[in-house]
CSV table of C-alpha atoms in Angstrom, one decimal:
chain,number,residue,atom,x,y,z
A,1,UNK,CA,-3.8,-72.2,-152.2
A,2,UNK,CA,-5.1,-69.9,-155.0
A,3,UNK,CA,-4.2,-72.8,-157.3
A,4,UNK,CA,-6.3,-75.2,-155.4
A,5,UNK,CA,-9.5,-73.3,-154.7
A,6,UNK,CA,-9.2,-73.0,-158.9
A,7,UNK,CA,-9.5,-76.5,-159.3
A,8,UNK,CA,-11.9,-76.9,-156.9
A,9,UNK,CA,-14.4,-74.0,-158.6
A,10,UNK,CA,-13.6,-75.7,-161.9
A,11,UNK,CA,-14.2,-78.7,-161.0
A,12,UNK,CA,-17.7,-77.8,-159.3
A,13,UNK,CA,-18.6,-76.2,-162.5
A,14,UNK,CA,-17.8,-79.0,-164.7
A,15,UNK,CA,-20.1,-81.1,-162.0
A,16,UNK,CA,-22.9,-78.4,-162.8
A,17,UNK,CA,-23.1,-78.3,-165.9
A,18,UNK,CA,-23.2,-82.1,-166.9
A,19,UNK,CA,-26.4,-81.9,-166.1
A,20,UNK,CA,-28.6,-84.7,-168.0
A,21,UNK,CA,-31.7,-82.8,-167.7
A,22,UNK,CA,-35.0,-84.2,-168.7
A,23,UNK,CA,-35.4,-87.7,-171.3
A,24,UNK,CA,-35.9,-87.3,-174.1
A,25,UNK,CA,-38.7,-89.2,-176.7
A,26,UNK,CA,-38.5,-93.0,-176.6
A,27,UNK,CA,-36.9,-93.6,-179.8
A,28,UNK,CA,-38.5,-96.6,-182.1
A,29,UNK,CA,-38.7,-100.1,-181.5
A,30,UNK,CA,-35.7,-102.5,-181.9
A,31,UNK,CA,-36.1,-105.9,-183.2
A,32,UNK,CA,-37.1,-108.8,-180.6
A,33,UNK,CA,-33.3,-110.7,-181.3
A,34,UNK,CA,-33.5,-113.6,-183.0
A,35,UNK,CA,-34.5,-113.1,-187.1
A,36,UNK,CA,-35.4,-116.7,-188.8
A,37,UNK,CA,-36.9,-117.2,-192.3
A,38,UNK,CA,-38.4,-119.6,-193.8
A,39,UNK,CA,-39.0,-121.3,-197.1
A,40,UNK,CA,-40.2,-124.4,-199.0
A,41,UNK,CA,-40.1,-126.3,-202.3
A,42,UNK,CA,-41.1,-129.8,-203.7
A,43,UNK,CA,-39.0,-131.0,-206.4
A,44,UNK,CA,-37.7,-134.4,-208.2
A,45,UNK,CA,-34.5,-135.4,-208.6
A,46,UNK,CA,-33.3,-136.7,-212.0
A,47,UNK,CA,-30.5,-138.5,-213.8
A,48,UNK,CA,-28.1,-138.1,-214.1
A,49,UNK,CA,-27.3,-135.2,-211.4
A,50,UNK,CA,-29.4,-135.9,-208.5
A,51,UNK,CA,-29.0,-132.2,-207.7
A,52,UNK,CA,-31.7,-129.6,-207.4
A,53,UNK,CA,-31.0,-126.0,-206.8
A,54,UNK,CA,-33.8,-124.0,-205.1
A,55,UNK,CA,-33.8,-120.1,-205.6
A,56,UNK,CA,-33.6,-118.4,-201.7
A,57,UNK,CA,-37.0,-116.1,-202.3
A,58,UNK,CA,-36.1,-112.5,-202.9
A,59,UNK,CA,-37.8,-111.5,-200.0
A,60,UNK,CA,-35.7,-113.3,-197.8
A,61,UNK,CA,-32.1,-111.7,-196.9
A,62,UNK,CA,-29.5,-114.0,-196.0
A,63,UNK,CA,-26.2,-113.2,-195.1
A,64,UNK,CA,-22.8,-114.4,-195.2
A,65,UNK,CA,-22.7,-114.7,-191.4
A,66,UNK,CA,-26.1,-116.4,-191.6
A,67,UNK,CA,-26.7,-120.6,-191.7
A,68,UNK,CA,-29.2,-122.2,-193.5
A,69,UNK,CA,-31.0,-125.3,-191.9
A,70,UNK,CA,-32.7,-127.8,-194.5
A,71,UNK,CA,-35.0,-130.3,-193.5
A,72,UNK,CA,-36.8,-133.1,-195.7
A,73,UNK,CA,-40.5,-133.5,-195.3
A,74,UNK,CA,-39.8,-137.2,-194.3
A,75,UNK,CA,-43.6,-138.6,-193.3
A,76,UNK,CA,-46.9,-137.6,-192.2
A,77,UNK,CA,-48.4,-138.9,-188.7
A,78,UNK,CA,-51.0,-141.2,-189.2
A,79,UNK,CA,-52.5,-140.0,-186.1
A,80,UNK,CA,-51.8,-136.4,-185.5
A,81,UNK,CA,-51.2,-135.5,-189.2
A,82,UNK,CA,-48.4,-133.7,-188.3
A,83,UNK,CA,-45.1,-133.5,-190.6
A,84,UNK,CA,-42.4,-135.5,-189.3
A,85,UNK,CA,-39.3,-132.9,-190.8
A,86,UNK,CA,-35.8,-134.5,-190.7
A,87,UNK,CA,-32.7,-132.5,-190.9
A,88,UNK,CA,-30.3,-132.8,-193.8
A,89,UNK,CA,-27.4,-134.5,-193.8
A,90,UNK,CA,-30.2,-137.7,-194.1
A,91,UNK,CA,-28.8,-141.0,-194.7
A,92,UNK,CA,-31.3,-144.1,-195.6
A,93,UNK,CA,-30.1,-147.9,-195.6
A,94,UNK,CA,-31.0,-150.0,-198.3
A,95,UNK,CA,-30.6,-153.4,-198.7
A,96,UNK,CA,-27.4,-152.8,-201.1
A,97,UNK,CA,-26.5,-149.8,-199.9
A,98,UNK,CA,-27.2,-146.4,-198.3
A,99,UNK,CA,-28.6,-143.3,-199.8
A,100,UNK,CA,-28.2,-140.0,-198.3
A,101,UNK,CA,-29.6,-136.2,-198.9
A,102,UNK,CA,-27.1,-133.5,-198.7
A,103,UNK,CA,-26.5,-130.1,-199.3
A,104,UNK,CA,-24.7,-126.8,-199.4
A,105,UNK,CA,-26.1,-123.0,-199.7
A,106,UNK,CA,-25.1,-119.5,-200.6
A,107,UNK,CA,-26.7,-116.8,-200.3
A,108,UNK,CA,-28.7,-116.9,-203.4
A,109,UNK,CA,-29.5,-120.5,-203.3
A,110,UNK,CA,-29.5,-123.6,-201.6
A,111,UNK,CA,-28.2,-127.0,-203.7
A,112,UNK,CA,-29.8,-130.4,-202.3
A,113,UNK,CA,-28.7,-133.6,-203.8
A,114,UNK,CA,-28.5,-136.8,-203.5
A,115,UNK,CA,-25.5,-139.4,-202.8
A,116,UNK,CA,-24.9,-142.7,-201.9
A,117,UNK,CA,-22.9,-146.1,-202.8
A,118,UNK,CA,-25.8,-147.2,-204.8
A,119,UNK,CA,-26.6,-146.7,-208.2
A,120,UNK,CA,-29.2,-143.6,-207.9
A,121,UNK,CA,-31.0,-144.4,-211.1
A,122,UNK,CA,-32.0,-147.6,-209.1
A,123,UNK,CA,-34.2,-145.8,-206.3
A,124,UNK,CA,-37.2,-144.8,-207.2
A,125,UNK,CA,-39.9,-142.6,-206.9
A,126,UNK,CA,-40.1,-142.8,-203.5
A,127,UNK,CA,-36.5,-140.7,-203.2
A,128,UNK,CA,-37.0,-138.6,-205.9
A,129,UNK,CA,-40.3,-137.6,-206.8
A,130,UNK,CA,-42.4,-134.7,-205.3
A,131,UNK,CA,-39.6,-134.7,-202.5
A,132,UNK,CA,-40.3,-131.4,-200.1
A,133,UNK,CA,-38.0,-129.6,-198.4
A,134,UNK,CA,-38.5,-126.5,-195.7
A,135,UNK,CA,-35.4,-124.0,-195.3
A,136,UNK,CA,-34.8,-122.0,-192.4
A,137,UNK,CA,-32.2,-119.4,-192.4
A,138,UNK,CA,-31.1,-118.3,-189.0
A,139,UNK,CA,-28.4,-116.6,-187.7
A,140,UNK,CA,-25.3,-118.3,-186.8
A,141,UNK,CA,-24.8,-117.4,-183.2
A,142,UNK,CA,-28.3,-118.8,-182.9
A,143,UNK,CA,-26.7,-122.1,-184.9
A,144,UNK,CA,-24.1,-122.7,-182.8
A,145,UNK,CA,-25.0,-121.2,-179.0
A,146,UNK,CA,-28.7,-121.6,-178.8
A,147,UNK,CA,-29.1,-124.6,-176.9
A,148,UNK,CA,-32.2,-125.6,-179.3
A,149,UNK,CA,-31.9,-128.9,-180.7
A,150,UNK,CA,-31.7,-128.0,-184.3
A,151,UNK,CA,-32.4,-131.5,-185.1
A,152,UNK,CA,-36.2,-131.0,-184.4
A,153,UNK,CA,-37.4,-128.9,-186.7
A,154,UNK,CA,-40.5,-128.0,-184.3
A,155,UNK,CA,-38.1,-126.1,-181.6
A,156,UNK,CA,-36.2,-124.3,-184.3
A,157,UNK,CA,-39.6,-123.1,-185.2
A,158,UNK,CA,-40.6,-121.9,-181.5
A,159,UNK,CA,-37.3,-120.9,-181.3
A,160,UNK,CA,-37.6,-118.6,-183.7
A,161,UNK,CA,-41.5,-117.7,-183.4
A,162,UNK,CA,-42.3,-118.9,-187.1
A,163,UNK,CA,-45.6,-119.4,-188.4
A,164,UNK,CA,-46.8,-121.6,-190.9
A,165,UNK,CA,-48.5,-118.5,-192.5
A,166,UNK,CA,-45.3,-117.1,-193.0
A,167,UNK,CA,-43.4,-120.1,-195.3
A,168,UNK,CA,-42.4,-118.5,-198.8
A,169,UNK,CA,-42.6,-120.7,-201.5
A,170,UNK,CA,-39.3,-121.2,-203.1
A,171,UNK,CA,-38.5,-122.8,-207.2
A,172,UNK,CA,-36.2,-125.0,-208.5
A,173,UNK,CA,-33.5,-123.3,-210.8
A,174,UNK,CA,-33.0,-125.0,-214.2
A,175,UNK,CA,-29.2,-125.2,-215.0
């Protein structure tokens, strides 16, 4: 019995002093979730490469884990003045052939080039001259289980709550 009114006693003082007591200060702000960045570049594309690498901003972290969406500045609306943005892999058919923008990242740059079953000293200007390209670097649960369509470039940016304002300018790398 003395054995039993110990435990009981220990255990009530145990329960008594696990007292909480008051909160403490509200510690700082987290971040609101998702993270994106985003930068930009025009370039042109020459023989006999086809292959551009744009410098990732060194204000902009990217990390392994992250993804990095690219998407060619494909048109303006002739009504709205809008950008129409088209993500990359981009395939064009041409009369002979097709033509596509491609490209691969890592976390110090991003390579866009260009491929197709053509001869590529036969396009033209119009593929690659002054060609402009916006990079968004998310993370890749955000990639792969957002639900957003990452095709449109406009819900990636809501998505994400870019602004405009905040589009670094990126450069081409001579190698």
């Amino acid at each position: 019995m003395k054995k039993i009114l110990s435990i009981i006693l220990l255990s009530l003082f145990v329960i008594s002093c696990s007292n909480d007591g008051a909160p403490g200060p509200q510690g700082p702000p987290g971040e609101d979730g998702l993270i994106g960045s985003t930068f930009e570049a025009t370039v042109d594309f020459e023989d006999p490469e086809y292959s551009v690498f744009i410098e990732v901003p060194g204000t902009i972290e990217v990390l392994e884990s992250d993804a990095i969406l690219v998407y060619l500045l494909e048109a303006v609306d002739e009504q709205t003045g809008a950008d129409v943005w088209s993500l990359l892999p981009q395939t064009f058919y041409l009369e002979d052939g097709e033509v596509q923008y491609n490209f691969n990242h890592t976390s110090f740059d991003v390579n866009i080039y260009l491929q197709g079953n053509v001869p590529l000293n036969t396009l033209g200007s119009a593929f690659t001259d002054n060609q402009t390209f916006r990079m968004v670097v998310v993370p890749s649960d955000f990639a792969l289980n957002s639900g957003v369509n990452l095709n449109n470039y406009n819900e990636v940016k809501a998505a994400l709550n870019l602004k405009d304002s905040d589009i670094k300018k990126a450069h081409q790398i001579k190698k």
